[in-house]
Short mmCIF file of C-alpha atoms in Angstrom, two decimals:
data_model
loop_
_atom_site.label_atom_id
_atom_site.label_comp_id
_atom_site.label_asym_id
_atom_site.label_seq_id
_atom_site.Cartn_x
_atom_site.Cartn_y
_atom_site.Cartn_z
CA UNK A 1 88.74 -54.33 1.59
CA UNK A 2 90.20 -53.60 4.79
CA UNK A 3 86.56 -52.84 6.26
CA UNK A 4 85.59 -55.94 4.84
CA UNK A 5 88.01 -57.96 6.40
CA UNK A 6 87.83 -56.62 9.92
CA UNK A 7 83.97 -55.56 9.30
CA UNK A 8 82.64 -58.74 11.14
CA UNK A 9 83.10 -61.68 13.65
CA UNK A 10 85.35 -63.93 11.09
CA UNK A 11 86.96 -63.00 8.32
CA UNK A 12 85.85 -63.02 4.74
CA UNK A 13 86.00 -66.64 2.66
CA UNK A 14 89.20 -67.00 0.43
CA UNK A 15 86.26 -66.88 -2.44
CA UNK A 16 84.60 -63.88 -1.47
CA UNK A 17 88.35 -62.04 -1.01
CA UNK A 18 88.79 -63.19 -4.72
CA UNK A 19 86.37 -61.71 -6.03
CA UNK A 20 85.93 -58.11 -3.94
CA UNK A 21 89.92 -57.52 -5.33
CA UNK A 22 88.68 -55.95 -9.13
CA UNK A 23 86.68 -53.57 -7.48
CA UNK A 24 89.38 -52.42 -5.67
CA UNK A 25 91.77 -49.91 -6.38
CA UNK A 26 94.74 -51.02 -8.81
CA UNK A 27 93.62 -54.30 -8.85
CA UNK A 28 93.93 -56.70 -11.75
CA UNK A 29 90.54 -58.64 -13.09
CA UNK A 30 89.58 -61.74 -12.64
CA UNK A 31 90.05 -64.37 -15.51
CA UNK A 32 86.69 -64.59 -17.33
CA UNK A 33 86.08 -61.29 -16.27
CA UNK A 34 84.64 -58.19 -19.28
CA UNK A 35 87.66 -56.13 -18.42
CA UNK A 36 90.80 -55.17 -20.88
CA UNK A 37 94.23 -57.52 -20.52
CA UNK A 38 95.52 -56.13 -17.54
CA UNK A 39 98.99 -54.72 -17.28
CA UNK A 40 102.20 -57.15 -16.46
CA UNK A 41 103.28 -58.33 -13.48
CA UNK A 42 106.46 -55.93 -12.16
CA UNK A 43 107.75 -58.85 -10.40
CA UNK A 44 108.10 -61.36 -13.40
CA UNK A 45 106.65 -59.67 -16.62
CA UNK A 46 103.55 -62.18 -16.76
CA UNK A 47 100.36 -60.82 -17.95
CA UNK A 48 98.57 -60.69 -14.67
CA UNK A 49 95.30 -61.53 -13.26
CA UNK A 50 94.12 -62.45 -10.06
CA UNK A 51 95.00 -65.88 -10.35
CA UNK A 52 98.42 -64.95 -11.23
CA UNK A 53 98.56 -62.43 -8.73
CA UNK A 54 97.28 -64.75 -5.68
CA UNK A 55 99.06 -68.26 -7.00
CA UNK A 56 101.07 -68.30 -9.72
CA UNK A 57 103.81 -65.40 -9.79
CA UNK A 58 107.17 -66.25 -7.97
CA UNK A 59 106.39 -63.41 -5.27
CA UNK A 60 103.17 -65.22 -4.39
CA UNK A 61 104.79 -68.55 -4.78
CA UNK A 62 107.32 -68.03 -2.11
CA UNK A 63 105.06 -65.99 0.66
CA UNK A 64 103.25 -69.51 0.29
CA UNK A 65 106.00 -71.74 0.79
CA UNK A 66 107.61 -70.10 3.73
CA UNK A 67 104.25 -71.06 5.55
CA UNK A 68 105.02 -75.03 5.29
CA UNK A 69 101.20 -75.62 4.61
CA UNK A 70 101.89 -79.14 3.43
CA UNK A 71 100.14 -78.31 0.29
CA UNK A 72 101.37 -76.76 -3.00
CA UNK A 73 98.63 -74.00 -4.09
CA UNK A 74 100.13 -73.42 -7.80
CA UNK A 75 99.06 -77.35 -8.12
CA UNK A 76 95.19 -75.93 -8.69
CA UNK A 77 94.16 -74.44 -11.77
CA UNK A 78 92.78 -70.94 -10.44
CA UNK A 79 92.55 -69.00 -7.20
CA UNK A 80 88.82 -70.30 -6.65
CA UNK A 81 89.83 -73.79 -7.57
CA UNK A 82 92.42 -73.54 -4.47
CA UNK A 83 89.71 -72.06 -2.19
CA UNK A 84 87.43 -75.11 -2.22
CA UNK A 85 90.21 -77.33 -2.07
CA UNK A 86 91.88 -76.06 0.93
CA UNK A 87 89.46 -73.70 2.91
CA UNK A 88 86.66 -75.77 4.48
CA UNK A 89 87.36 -74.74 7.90
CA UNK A 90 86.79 -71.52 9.78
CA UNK A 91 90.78 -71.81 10.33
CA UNK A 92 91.89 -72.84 6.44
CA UNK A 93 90.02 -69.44 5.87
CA UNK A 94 91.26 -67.89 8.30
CA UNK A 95 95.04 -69.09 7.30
CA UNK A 96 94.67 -68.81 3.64
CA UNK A 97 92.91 -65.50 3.52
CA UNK A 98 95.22 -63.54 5.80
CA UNK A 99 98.26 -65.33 3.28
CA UNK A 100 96.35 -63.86 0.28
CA UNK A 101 95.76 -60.44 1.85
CA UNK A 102 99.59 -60.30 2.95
CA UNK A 103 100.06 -61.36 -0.92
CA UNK A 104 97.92 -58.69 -1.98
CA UNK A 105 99.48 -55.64 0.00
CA UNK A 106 103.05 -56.95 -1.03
CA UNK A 107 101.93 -56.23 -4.89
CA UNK A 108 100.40 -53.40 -4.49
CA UNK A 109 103.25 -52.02 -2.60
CA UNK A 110 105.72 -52.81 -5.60
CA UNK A 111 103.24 -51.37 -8.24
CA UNK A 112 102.13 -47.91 -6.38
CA UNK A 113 105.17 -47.32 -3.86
CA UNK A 114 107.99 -49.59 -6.07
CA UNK A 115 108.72 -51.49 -2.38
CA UNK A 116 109.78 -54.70 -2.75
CA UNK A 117 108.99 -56.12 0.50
CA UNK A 118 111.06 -58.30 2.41
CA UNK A 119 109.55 -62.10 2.59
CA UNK A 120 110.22 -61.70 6.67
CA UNK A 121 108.45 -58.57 6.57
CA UNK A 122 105.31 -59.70 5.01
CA UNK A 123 105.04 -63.40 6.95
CA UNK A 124 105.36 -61.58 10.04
CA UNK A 125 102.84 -58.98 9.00
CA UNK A 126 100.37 -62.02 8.01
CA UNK A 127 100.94 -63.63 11.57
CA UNK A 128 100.02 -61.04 13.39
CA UNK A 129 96.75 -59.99 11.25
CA UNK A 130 95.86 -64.02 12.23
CA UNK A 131 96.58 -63.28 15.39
CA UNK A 132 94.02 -60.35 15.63
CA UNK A 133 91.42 -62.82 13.94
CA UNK A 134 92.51 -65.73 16.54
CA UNK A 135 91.82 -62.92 19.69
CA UNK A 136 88.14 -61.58 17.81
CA UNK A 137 86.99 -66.07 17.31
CA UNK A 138 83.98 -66.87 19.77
CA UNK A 139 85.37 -70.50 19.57
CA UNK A 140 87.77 -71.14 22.13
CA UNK A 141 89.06 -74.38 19.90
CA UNK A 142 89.62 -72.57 17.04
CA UNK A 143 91.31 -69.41 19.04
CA UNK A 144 93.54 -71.96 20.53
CA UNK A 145 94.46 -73.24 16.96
CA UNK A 146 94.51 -70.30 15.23
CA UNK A 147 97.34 -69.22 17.82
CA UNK A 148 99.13 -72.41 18.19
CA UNK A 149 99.19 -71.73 14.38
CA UNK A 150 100.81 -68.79 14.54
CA UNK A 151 103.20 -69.90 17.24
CA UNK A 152 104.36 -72.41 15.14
CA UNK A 153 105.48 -70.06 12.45
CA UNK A 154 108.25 -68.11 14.54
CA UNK A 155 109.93 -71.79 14.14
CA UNK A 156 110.12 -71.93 10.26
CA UNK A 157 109.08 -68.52 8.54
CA UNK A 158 112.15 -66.73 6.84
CA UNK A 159 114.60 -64.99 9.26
CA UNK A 160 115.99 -61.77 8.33
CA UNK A 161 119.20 -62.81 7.20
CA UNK A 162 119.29 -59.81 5.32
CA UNK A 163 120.83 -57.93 7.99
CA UNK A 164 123.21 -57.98 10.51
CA UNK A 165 121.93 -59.24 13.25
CA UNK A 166 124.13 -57.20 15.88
CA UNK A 167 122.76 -54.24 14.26
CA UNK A 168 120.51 -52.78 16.75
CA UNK A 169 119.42 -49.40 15.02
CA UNK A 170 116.96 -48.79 13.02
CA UNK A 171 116.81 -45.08 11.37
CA UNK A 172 114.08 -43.79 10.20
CA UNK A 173 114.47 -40.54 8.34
CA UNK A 174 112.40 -37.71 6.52
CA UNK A 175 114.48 -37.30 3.05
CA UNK A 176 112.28 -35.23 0.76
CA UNK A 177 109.21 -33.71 -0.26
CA UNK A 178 107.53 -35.66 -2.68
CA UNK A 179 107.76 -33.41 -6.12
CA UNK A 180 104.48 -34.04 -7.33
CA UNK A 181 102.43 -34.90 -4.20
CA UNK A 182 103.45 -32.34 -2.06
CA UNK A 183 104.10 -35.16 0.61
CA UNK A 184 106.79 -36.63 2.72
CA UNK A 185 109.09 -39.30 1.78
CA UNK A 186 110.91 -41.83 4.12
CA UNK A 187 113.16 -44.55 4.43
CA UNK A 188 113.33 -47.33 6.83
CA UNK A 189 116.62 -49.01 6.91
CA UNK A 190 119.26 -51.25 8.65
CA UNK A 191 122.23 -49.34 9.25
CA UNK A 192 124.36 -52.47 7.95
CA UNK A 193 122.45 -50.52 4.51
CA UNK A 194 121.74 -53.92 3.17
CA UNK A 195 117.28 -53.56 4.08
CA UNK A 196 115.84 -50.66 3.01
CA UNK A 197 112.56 -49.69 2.28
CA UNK A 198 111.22 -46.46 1.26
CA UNK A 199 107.61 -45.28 1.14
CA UNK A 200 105.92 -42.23 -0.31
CA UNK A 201 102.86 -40.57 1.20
CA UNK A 202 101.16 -39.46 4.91
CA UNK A 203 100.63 -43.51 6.14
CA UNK A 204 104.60 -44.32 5.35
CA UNK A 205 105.66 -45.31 9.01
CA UNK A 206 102.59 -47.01 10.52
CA UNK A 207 102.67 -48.53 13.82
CA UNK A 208 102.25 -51.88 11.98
CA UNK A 209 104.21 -51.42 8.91
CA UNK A 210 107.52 -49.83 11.00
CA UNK A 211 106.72 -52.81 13.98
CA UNK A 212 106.78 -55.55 10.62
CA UNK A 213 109.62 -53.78 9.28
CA UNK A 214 111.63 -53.41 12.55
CA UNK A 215 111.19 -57.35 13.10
CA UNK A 216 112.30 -58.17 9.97
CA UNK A 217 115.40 -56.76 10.60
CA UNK A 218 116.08 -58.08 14.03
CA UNK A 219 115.42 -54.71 16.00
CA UNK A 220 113.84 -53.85 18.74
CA UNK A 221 110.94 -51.63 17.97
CA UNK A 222 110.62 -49.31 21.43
CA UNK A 223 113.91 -48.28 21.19
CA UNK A 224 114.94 -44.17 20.69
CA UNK A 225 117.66 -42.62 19.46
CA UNK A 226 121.04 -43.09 20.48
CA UNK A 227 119.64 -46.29 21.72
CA UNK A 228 117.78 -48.33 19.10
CA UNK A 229 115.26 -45.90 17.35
CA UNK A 230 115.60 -43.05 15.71
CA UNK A 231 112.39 -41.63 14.62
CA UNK A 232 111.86 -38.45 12.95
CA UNK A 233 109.50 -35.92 13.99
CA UNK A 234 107.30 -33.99 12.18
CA UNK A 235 108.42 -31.09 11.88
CA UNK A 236 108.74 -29.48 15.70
CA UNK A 237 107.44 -32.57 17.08
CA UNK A 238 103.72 -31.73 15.69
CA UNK A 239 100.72 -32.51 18.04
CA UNK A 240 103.05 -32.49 20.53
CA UNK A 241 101.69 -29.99 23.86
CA UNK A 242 104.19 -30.06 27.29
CA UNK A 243 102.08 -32.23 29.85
CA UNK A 244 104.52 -32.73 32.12
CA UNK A 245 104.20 -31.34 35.84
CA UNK A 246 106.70 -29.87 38.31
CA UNK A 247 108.56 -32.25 40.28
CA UNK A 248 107.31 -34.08 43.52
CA UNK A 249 109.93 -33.97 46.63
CA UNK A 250 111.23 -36.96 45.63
CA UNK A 251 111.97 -35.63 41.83
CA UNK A 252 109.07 -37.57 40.05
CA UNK A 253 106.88 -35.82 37.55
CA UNK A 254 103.23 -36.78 36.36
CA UNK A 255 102.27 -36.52 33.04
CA UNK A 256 99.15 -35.73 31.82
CA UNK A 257 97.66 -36.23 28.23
CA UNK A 258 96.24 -32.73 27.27
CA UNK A 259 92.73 -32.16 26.10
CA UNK A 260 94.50 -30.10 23.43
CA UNK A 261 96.75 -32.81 22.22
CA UNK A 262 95.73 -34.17 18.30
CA UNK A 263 96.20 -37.48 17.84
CA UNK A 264 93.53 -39.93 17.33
CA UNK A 265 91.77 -42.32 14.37
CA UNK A 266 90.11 -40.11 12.01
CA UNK A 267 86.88 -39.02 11.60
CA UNK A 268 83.70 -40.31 13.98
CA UNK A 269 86.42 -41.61 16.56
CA UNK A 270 85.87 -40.03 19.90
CA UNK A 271 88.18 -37.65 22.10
CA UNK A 272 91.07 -39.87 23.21
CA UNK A 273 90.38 -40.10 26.93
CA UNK A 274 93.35 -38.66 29.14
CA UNK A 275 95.76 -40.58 30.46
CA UNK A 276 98.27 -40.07 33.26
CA UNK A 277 101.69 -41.81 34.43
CA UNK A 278 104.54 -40.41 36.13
CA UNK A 279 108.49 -40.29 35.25
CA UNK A 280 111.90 -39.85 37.32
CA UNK A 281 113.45 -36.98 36.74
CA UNK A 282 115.57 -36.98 32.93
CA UNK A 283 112.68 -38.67 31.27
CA UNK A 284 111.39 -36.65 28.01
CA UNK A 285 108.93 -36.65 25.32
CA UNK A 286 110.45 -37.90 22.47
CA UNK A 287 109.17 -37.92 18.87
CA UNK A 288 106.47 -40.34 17.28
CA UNK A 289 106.67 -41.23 13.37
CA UNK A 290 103.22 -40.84 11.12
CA UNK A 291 100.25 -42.62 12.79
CA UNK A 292 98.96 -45.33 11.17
CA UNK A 293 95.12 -43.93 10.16
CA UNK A 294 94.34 -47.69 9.84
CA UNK A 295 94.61 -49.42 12.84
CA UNK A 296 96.22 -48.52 16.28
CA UNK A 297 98.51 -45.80 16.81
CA UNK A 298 101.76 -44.90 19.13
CA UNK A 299 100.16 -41.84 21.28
CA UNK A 300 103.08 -41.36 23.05
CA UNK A 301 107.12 -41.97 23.54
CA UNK A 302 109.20 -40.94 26.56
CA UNK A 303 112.55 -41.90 27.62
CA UNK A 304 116.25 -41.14 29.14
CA UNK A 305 119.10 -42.74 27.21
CA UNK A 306 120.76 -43.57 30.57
CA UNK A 307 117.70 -45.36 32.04
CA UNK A 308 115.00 -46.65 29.49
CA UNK A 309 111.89 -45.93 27.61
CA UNK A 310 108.03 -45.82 27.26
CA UNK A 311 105.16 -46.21 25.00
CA UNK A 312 102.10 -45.92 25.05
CA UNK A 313 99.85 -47.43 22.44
CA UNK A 314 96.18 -46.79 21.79
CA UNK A 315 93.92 -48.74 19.68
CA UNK A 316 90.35 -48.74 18.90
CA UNK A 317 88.24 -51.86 20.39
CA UNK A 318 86.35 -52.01 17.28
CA UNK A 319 89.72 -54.02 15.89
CA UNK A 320 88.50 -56.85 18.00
CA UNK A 321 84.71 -55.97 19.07
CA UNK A 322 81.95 -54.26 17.56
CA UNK A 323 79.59 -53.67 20.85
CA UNK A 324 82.21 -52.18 23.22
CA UNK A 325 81.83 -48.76 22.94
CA UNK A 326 82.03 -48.17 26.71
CA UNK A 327 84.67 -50.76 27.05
CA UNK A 328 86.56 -51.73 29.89
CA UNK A 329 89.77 -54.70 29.70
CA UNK A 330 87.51 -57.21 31.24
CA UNK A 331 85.22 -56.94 28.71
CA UNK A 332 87.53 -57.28 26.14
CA UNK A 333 89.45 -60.72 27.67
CA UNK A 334 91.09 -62.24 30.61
CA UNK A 335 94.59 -61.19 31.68
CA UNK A 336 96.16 -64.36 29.56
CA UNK A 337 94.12 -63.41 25.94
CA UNK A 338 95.00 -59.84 25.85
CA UNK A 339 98.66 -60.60 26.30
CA UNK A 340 98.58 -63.07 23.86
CA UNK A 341 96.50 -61.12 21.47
CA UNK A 342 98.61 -57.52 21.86
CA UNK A 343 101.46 -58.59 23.30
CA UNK A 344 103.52 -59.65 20.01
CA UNK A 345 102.27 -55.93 18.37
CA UNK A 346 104.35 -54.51 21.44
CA UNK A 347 107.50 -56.65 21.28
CA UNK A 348 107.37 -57.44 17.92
CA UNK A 349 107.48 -61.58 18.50
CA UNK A 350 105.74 -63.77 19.97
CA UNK A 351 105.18 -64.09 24.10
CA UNK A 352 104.78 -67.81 24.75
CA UNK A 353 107.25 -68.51 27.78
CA UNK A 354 108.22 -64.85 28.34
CA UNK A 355 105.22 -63.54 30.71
CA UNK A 356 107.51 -64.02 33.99
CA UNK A 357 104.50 -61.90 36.09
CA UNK A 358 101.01 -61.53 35.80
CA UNK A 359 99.06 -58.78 37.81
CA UNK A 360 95.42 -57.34 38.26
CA UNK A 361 94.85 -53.98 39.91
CA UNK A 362 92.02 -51.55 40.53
CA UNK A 363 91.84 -47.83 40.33
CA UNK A 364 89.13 -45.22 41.00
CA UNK A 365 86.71 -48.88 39.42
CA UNK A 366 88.81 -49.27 36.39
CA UNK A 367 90.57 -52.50 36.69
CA UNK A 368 94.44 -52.98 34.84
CA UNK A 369 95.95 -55.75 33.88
CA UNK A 370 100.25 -55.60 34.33
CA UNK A 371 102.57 -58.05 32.81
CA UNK A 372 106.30 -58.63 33.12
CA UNK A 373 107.76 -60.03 30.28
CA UNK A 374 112.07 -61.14 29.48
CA UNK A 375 113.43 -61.08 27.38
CA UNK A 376 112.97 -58.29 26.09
CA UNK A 377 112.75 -56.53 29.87
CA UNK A 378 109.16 -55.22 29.37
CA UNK A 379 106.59 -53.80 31.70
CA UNK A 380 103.33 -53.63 29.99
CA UNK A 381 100.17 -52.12 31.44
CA UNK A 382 96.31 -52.62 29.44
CA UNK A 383 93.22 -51.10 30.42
CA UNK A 384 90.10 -50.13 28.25
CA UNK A 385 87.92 -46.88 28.67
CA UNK A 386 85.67 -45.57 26.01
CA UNK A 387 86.13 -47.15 22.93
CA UNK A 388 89.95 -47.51 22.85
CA UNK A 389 92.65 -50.12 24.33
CA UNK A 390 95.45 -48.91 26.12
CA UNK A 391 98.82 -50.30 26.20
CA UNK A 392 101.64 -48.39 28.31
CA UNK A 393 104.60 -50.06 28.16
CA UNK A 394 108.19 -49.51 29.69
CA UNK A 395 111.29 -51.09 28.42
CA UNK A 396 115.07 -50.93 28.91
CA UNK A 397 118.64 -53.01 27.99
CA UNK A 398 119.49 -55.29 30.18
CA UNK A 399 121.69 -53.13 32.32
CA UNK A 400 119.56 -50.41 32.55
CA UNK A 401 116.93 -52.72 33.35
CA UNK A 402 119.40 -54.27 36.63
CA UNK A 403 119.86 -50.89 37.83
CA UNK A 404 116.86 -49.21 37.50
CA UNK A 405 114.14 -51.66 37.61
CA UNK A 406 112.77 -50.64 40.91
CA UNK A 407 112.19 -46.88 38.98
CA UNK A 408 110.95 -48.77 36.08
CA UNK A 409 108.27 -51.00 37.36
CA UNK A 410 107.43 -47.75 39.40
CA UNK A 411 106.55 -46.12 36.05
CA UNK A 412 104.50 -49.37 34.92
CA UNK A 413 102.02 -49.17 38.26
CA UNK A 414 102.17 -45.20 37.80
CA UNK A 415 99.63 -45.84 34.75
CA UNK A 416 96.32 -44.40 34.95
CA UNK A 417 93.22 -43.71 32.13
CA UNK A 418 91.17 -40.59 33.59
#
């Protein structure tokens, strides 16, 4: 399904969703369908079937109101009665589709990994897959919607009121071996204890499942430990290979990604091209959690607990583009749509009125676009080579980010993709 709905230049119709969920795995039949009564609902203990699943159980019913659509979808008989009601429009499918996926996901996460996700979580997981469909639309009125959309939705969608929100740590842990998979467990939690999720198997902390999950708690999602995040590792930092040079007269180092390094998006992806950017002196490697085989991936973490941090993100293009397998950042937008398409996977919210700095730089003929965005204090650096997007960014509090911003934006410019 995910293929499906990122296979092509718009996503699938609320219809066709409908009816590719019984051929996917754990999911309930259709009404009318020739399969056997399907199980109950773990939410409410209705028999359910797609209808149910998509409209009718409380779960569903609530992801749908927090959206303020101005509509009441339990008012049509069935699922497919709703879609040719209210999805007419390239954006209505667009909207409703990405609802019913989020819908979808937040089921299948109670029935196979008993996670009850929180209703933050999931609308802000929704927004941003819209967001991805608003960045890959050919039609510059219906990108414009699509975002203005989503931009609206920061006003009204549930805030996570489930935690305190002067809690600024998030920990992520390893707790166990699963006893029958052989895999590892984790658990993603406030430290106020009251939001906790745990999930069971190699994909548990995704980029976009721990960014979703961070934001619904109110937490900055770059942070490390002693100092927002605490992620981790696995095992003795696995993948990880020393790329860091000897220091420069002035105490600077350059790192290097090495050739050696795993990492990467599964199988036919190419070679993650090197990148290169340099640090102060007291800047370290610091762990990653589980990549996220689906989507994009954090390559890389560095920081110093007295001065700030860095990430750097890489995704593939073919998220977004299915011809740019030599890609470079023009290709893939102007300065203005890649922040507003990436920028809210980075920060975890959205960037309208916090780009304070816009830049565009060349190196060796491979152009870089460089943003400064507060709050949060963020340097963030894109450029494109092969088929991958990268994102560097460099963060800090805010005083860390008064006394060592010249150092910081230093870092930011250092940037460089081989």
């Amino acid at each position: 399904m995910w293929r499906l709905w990122f296979g092509g230049v718009r996503p699938p119709s609320s219809a066709s969703f409908s009816a590719g969920l019984p051929g996917e795995n754990g999911s309930p039949p259709t009404n009318g369908g020739s399969g056997t009564t399907s199980a109950a609902c773990l939410s409410c203990n209705t028999v359910e079937d797609t209808d149910h699943l998509l409209l009718f159980c409380p779960q569903a019913t609530e992801v749908w109101e927090s959206f303020h659509l101005g509509f009441d979808p339990g008012a049509d008989a069935s699922f497919s009665d709703f879609c040719l009601q209210h999805s007419s429009s390239y954006e209505e499918a667009t909207i409703n589709t990405a609802i019913a996926w989020s819908i979808w996901k937040r089921r299948n996460a109670l029935t196979f990994n008993s996670i009850n996700e929180d209703l933050s979580f999931v609308t802000r997981r929704c927004i941003q897959d819209i967001r991805l469909w608003a960045f890959r639309c050919n039609t510059p009125s219906s990108t414009s919607f699509l975002n203005s959309w989503c931009n609206g939705c920061y006003l009204h969608i549930p805030s996570p009121d489930k935690c305190d929100m002067n809690v600024t740590v998030l920990q992520v842990q390893h707790i166990k071996a699963h006893p029958t998979k052989g895999r590892a467990a984790a658990v993603v939690r406030c430290s106020s204890g009251s939001h906790e999720q745990e999930r069971d198997g190699m994909a548990l902390l995704g980029r976009r499942d721990a960014l979703a999950s961070a934001a619904a708690c109110g937490v900055s999602v770059l942070g490390f430990a002693g100092d927002g995040l605490a992620v981790a590792g696995q095992g003795l930092l696995a993948g990880r290979i020393p790329g860091l040079s000897d220091p420069d007269k002035n105490g600077w180092r350059t790192y290097r990604r090495p050739d050696e390094k795993s990492g990467g998006h599964g199988v036919g992806w190419s070679p993650i091209i090197p990148y290169s950017f340099k640090v102060p002196g007291g800047w370290e490697e610091a762990p990653v959690s589980i990549a996220d085989l689906g989507g994009t991936e954090i390559d890389l973490r560095f920081g110093n607990p007295k001065e700030g941090r860095l990430s750097v993100i890489v995704a593939p293009t073919r998220r977004f583009a299915d011809d740019l397998e030599d890609a470079t950042i023009e290709k893939i937008g102007s300065p203005e749509k890649v922040i507003n398409a990436f920028g809210p996977e980075v920060i975890g919210e959205n960037v309208e009125g916090k780009v304070l700095a816009t830049a565009t730089a060349e190196y060796s003929g491979r152009t870089y676009y460089q943003f400064e965005l507060e709050p949060p204090h963020i340097f963030i650096t894109a450029t494109a080579a092969g088929n991958r997007l990268y994102l560097f960014s460099v963060t800090a509090n805010g005083l860390q980010w008064k006394r060592h911003y010249k150092d910081l934006k230093q870092i930011a410019e250092s940037f460089r993709v081989a």
